[in-house]
Structure formats: C-alpha cells, structure tokens
Coordinates of C-alpha atoms in Angstrom, one line a residue:
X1 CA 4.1 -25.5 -305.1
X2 CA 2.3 -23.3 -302.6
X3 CA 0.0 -25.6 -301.6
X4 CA 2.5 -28.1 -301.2
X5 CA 5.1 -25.9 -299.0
X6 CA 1.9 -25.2 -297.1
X7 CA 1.4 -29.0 -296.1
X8 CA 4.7 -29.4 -295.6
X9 CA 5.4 -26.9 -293.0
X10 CA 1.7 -27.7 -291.2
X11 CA 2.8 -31.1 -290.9
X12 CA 6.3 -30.0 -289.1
X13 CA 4.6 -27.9 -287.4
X14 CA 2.1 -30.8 -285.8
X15 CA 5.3 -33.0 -285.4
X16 CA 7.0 -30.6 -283.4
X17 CA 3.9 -29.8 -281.4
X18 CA 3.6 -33.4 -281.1
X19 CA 6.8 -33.7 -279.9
X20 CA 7.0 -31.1 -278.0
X21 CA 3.8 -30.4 -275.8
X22 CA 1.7 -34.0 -276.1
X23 CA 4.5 -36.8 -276.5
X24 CA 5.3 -37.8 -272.7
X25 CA 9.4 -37.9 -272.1
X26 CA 10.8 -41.9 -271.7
X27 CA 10.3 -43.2 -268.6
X28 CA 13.8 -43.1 -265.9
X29 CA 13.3 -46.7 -265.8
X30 CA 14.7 -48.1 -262.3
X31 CA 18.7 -50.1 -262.7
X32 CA 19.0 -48.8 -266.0
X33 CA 21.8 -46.4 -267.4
X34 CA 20.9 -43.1 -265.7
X35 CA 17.5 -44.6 -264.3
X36 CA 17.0 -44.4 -259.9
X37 CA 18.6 -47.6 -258.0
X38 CA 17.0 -50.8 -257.5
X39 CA 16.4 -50.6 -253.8
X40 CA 13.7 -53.0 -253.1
X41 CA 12.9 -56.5 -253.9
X42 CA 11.6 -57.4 -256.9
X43 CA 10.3 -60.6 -259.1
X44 CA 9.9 -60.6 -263.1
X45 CA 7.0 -61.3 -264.6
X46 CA 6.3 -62.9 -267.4
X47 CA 6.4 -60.2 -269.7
X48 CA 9.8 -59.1 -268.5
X49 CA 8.6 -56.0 -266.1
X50 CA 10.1 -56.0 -262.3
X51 CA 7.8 -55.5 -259.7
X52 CA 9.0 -54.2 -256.7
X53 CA 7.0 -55.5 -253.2
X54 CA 7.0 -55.3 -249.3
X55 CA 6.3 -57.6 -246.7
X56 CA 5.1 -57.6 -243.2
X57 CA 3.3 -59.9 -240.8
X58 CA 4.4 -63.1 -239.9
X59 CA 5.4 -65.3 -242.4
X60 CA 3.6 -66.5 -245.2
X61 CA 4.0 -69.8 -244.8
X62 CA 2.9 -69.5 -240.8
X63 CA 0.3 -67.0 -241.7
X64 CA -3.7 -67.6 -241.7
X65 CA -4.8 -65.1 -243.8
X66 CA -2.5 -63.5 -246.9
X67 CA -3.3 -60.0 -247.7
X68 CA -2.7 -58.0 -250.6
X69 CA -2.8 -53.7 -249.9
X70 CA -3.5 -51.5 -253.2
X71 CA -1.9 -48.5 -252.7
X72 CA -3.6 -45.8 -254.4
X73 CA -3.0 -42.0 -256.5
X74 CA 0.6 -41.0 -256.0
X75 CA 1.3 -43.2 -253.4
X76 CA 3.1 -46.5 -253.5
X77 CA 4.3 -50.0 -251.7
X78 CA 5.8 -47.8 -248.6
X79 CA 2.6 -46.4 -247.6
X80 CA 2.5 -46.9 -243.6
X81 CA -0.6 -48.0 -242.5
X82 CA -2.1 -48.4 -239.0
X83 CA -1.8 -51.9 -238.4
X84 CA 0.1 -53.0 -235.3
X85 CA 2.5 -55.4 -234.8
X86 CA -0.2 -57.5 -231.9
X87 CA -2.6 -57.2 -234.2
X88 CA -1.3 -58.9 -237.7
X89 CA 0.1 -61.8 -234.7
X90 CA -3.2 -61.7 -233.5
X91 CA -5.3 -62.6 -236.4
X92 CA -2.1 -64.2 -238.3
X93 CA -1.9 -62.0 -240.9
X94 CA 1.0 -62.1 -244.1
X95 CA 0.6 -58.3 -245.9
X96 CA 2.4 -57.5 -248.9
X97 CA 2.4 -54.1 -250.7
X98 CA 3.7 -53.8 -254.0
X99 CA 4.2 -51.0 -256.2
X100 CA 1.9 -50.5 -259.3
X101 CA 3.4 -50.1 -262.7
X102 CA 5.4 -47.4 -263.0
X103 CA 5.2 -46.3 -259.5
X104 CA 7.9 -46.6 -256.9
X105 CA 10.8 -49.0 -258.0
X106 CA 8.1 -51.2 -260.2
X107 CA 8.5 -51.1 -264.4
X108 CA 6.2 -48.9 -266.5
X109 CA 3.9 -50.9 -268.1
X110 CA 2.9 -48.8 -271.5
X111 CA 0.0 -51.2 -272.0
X112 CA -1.0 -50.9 -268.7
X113 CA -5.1 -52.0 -268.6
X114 CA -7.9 -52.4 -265.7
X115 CA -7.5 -55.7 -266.9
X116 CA -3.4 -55.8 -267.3
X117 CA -3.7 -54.9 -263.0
X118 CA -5.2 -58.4 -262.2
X119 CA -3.7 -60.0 -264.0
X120 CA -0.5 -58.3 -262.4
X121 CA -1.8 -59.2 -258.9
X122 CA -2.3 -62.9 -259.7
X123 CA 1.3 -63.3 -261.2
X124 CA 2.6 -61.5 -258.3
X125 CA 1.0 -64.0 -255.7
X126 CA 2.2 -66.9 -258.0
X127 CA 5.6 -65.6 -258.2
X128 CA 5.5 -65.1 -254.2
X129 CA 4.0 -68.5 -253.9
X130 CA 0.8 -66.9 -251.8
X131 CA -0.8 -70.5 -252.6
X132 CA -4.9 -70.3 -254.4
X133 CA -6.5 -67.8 -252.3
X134 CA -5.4 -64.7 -250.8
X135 CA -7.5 -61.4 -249.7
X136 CA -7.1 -58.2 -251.7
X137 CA -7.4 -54.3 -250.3
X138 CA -8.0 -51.3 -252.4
X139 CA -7.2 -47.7 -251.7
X140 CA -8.9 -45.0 -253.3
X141 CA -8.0 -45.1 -257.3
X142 CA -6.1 -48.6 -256.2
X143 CA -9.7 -49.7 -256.0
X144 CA -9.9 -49.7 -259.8
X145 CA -7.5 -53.0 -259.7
X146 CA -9.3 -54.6 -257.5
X147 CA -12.6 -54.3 -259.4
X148 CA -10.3 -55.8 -262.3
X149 CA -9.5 -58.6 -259.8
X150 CA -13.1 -59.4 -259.1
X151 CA -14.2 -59.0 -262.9
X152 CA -11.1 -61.3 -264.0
X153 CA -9.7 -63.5 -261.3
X154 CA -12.6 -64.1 -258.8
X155 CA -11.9 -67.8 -258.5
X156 CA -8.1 -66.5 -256.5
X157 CA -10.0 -64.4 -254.3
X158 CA -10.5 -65.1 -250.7
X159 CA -12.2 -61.6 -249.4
X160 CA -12.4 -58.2 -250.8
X161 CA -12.4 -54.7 -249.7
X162 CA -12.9 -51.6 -251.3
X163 CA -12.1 -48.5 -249.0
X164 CA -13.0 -45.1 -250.4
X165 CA -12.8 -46.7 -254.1
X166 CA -12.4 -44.7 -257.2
X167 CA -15.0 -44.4 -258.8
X168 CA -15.3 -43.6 -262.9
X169 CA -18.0 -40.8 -263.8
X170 CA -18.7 -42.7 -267.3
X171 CA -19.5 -45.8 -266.0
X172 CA -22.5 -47.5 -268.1
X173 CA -24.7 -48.3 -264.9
X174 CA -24.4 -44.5 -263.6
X175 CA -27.6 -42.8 -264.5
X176 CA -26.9 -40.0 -265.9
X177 CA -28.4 -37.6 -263.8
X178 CA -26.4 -39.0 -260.7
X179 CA -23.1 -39.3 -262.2
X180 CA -23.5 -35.7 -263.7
X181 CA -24.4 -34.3 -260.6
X182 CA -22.0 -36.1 -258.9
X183 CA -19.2 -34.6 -261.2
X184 CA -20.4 -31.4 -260.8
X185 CA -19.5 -31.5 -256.8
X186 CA -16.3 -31.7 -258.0
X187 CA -13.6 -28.7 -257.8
X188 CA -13.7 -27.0 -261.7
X189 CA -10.2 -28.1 -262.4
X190 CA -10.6 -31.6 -261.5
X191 CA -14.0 -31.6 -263.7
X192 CA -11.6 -30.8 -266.7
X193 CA -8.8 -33.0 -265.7
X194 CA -11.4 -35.8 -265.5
X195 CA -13.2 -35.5 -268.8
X196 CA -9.6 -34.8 -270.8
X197 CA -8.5 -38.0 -269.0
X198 CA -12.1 -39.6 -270.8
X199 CA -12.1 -37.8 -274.2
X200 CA -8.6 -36.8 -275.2
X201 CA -6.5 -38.8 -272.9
X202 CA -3.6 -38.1 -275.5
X203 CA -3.7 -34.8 -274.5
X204 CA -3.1 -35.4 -270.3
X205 CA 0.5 -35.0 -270.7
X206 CA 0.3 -31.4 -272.2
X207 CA -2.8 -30.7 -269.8
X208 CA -0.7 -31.5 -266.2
X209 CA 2.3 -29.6 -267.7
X210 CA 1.0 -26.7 -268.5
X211 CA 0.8 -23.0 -267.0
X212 CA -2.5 -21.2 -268.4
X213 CA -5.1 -23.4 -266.6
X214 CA -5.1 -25.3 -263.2
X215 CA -5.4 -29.3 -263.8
X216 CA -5.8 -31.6 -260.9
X217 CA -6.3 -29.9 -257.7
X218 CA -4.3 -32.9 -255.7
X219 CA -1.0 -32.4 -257.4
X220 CA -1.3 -28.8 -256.6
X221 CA -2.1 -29.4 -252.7
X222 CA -5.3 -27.7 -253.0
X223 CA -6.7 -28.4 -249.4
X224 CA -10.1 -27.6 -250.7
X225 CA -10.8 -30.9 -251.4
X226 CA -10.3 -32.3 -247.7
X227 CA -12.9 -32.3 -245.3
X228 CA -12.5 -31.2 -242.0
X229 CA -11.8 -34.9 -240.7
X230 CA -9.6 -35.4 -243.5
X231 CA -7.7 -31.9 -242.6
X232 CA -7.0 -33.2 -238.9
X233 CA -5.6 -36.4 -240.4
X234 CA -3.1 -34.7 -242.7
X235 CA -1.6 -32.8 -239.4
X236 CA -1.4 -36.4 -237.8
X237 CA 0.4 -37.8 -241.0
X238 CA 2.9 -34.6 -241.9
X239 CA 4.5 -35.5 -238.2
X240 CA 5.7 -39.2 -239.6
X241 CA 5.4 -38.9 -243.2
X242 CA 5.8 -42.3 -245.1
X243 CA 9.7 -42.9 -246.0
X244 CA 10.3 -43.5 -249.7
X245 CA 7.9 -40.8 -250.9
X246 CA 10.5 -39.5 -253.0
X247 CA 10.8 -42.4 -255.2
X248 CA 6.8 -43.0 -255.7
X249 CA 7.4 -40.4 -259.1
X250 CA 11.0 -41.1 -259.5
X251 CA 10.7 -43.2 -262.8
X252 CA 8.4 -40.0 -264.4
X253 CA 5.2 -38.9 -264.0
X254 CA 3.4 -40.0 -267.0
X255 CA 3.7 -43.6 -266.2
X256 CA 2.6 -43.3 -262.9
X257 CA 0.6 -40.5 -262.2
X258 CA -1.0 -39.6 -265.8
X259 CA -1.3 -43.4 -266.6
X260 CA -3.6 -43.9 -263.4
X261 CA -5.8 -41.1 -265.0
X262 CA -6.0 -42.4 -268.5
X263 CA -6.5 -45.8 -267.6
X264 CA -8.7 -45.5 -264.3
X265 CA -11.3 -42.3 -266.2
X266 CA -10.9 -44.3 -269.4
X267 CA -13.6 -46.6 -271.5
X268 CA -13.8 -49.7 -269.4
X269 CA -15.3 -53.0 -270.9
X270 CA -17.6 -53.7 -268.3
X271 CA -19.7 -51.6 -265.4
X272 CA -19.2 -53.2 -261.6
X273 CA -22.5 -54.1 -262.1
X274 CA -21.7 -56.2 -264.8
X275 CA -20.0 -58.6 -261.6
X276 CA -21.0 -61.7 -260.3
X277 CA -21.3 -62.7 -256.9
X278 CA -17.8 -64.1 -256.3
X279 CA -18.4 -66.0 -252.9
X280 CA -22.0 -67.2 -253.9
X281 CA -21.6 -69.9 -250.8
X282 CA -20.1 -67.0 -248.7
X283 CA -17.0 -68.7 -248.2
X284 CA -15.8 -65.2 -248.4
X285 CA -17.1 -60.9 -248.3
X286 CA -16.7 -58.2 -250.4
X287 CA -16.8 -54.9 -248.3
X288 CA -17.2 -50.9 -249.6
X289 CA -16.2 -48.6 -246.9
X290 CA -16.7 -44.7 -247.5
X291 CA -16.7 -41.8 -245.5
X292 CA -19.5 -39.9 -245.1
X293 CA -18.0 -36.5 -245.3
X294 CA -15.4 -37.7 -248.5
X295 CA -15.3 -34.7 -250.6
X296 CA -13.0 -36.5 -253.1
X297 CA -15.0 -39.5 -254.2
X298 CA -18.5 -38.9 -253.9
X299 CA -20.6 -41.3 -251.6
X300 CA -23.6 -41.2 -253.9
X301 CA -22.2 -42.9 -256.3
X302 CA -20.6 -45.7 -254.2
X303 CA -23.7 -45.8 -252.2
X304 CA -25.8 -46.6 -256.2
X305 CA -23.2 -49.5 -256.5
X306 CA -23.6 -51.4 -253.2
X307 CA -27.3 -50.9 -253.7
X308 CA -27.4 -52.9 -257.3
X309 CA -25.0 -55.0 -255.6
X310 CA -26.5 -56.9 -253.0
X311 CA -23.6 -59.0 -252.1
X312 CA -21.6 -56.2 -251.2
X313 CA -21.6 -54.9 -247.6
X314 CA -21.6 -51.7 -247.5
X315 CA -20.1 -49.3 -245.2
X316 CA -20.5 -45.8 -244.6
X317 CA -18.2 -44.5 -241.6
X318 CA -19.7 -41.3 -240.2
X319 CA -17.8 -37.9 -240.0
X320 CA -14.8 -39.4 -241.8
X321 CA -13.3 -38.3 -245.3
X322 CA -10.9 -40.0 -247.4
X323 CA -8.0 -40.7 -245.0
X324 CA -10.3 -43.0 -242.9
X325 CA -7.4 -46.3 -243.6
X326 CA -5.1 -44.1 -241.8
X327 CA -7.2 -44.0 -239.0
X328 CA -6.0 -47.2 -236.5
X329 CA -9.5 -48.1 -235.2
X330 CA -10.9 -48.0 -238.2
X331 CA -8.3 -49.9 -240.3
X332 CA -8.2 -52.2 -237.8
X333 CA -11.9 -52.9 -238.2
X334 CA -12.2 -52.5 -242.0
X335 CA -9.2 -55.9 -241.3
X336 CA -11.5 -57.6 -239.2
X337 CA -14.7 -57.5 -240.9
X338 CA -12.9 -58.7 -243.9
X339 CA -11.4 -61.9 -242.2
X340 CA -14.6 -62.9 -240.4

C-alpha cells in the first residue's frame, strides 16, 4: 500500500509539474473568442491555417521579378526594409512579406517542420497566383525556410538569397571541431539555450520562463551580442521603429518564438550540403551574404558552407554585423545581384 501511495503521488506530482512548468499555455489564436483581431489579409491553406501577408511593388501581374522576404527571430511581415519606392519601379519588382506560423496575425502551426515552411511558401505563391517561379529572401533564422525551399521545392525557384542565415551547430557536414568552436564564441546563455533547444526541446518552455538562469541573450536585450556596426544601426532603427511590432508575439510566445528554436536547432533530415545545384544551367543564383564583424551567426561556419558549395556565391560584406539588410546600399545591392 506504501509503495503504491508512493507511485501515485510521484505521478501527480510529474503531472502537475508537467503542467505546470513544461506544458506551453494554448496559443491566443488571431479572430477567435478572446484571440488579437484579424487585421491583415490573409488566405487559407489547405490545412485550414490563415496566413497573413503584405504587399509592395508594383503589381504582380505588371511586375518582372516576384519576390518573396523571410522575415526572421521575433520579427514578422511588417518588417520595413530599405527598398525605395524608384527602385522596386526600377527593376519591376512585386515583394510580399508574410508572417511565419504563429507569428504576427498568421495561425500556429503545431507541426510546424523545416520542411512544413516550404511547403508553406509554395502554397502561399499558388494561393496568391505568383505564377511557376518567383525569388525567395531569407533573414537571419528565416534563412532556415529557405534552405527547406531549396531542399524541397527547387523546381519553383527563380533566385535565392541567404543574408546572415541561421545556421544549426549540429549540422552533419560541420566538423566538429569548427562547429564546437564556433558555439563556444557564443554568449554562455545562448550556448545553453541552443543545446536545450537540440537535446530537450520539451523543456524550452520552462527554460525561457524561468528566473534562476539567463536563457537567450536577445530576448533579454543583451547588447553584447551586437557589434559595433550593428550598435550604430540599432540607434538608426529605434528612431522609426517598424509599426506592428506589438503583434509579432501577440498569439504567445511558444508558437512563435520557442517554435523557431525547436524547430530551426532541431534534428534536420538533411545537411545543406546534401543540396543540389538548383539552377545547374544558371538560369538563376543562389547568394550567402554575411557580415564580417556578425557576432550572432558566426562567419566560419557560413564561410565552410559556400566553400562545399560551389554554386553558391558568396558574400562577405566588410565591417558590417547582422543588421547589414537594413542598410539601404547594401539591400539594394544584395536585390540587384539577385536579379541579374
């Protein structure tokens, strides 16, 4: 009877603990009872999810070239970027910025996958009616998508860039010397946030929540992880912040924020060098722009993936961090090289 009271309360007390330190609260999902407003436009998918988008440009159906932006980490389809008004007439550019699942005013997606993101993209082109082709742009950890869309949807792709791309520490073509030493750059916290992401990503909720210990250095504004460029930048940007920051977490951040970690730092079922050439007539270009002084995404190990990828072209943008899209000469020239 002991022994059985004994199981009994260990169990409740690994249900409660469950409950209440690692199970993630439901997601405020946006239009439903007591979930934000539906601000934005939106097209179902075929799953039933909303995703909410942006346009700009001129029109799709009078533009040239179609492009897709990534947003990246905390960030979403409102992110205001660079590009002029002259220029998208000039090179007759369509843009469209969409919010990833469970960011903004677009649905969690609880499956959510590297894969599940291309797919994603494609569905929203087709629903949008972006015709075969169109080019895609990847910020930071919005990179990881479009690795997915080169792995799984090549054949839609008309160009490709990368600019300061996530990169995954457990990647199978890493060395492990570099990727170790690489991760060791990184600020203490984020090392732990990181490998809990990898190893125990059922346990990310309870680690961003609680108080002993600091987890990721970004949510906490640590400015260490800026460079000097980077620092400058952020003075530009706090002068015209991007509206509709406030919603980019609205829905809850587990299916946003701690979502992007378990997903982006999780096991991945192929390496980027396990990708093909998708423009082996070069009918189209895959660019990889870093900066040199990024302290958040280390350039070695970008530098290792153009290197055993040929048919990238690679980029490395002298004294310039992590903010370099935000930068108008060089957005504007990370634009043009991809539509040449």
């Amino acid at each position: 009877m002991i022994t059985q009271i004994a199981v009994a309360t260990t169990v409740g007390l690994l249900g409660w603990a469950y409950l209440a330190l690692l199970k993630p609260p439901p997601p405020k999902v946006c239009g439903s009872p007591g979930g934000p407003p539906v601000t934005s436009p939106r097209v179902q998918l075929n799953d039933g999810r909303y995703v909410a988008y942006k346009e700009s440009g001129v029109s799709k159906e009078k533009a040239k070239h179609k492009i897709i932006i990534i947003h990246g980490f905390d960030s979403s389809k409102d992110l205001m970027l660079p590009i002029s008004q002259d220029l998208m007439q000039e090179l007759e550019i369509y843009v469209l910025q969409y919010d990833r699942a469970g960011y903004g005013e677009s649905d969690p997606h609880p499956k959510r996958s590297v894969k599940s993101e291309a797919f994603d993209v494609e569905e929203l082109a087709d629903k949008l009616q972006l015709g075969p082709k169109f080019y895609v742009v990847g910020l930071s950890m919005g990179a990881y998508c479009v690795w997915s869309c080169l792995k799984y949807i090549p054949n839609r792709l008309a160009g490709v860039a990368l600019v300061v791309p996530f990169v995954n520490y457990w990647w199978s073509c890493y060395p492990a010397k570099l990727s170790n030493e690489a991760l060791g750059k990184m600020l203490a916290q984020d090392q732990r946030t990181f490998r809990i992401a990898h190893y125990a990503p059922w346990l990310v909720h309870w680690w961003m929540n609680q108080k002993w210990f600091h987890a990721l250095s970004m949510m906490e504004g640590n400015m260490a992880i800026f460079c000097p460029p980077d620092q400058e930048m952020l003075k530009q940007l706090s002068s015209a912040p991007s509206p509709g920051q406030e919603k980019v977490r609205q829905q809850g951040e587990f299916e946003c924020l701690y979502r992007d970690l378990i997903v982006g730092f999780g096991n991945w079922d192929f390496a980027p060098t396990d990708i093909k050439n998708p423009f082996p007539d070069n009918e189209g270009s895959v660019h990889l722009w870093q900066g040199h002084n990024d302290i958040i995404i280390p350039r070695e190990l970008n530098s290792y993936l153009a290197e055993k990828l040929p048919w990238i072209q690679y980029h490395e943008v002298p004294n310039a961090g992590h903010l370099i899209i935000h930068n108008a000469s060089y957005c504007e020239t990370i634009l043009r090289k991809l539509l040449e």
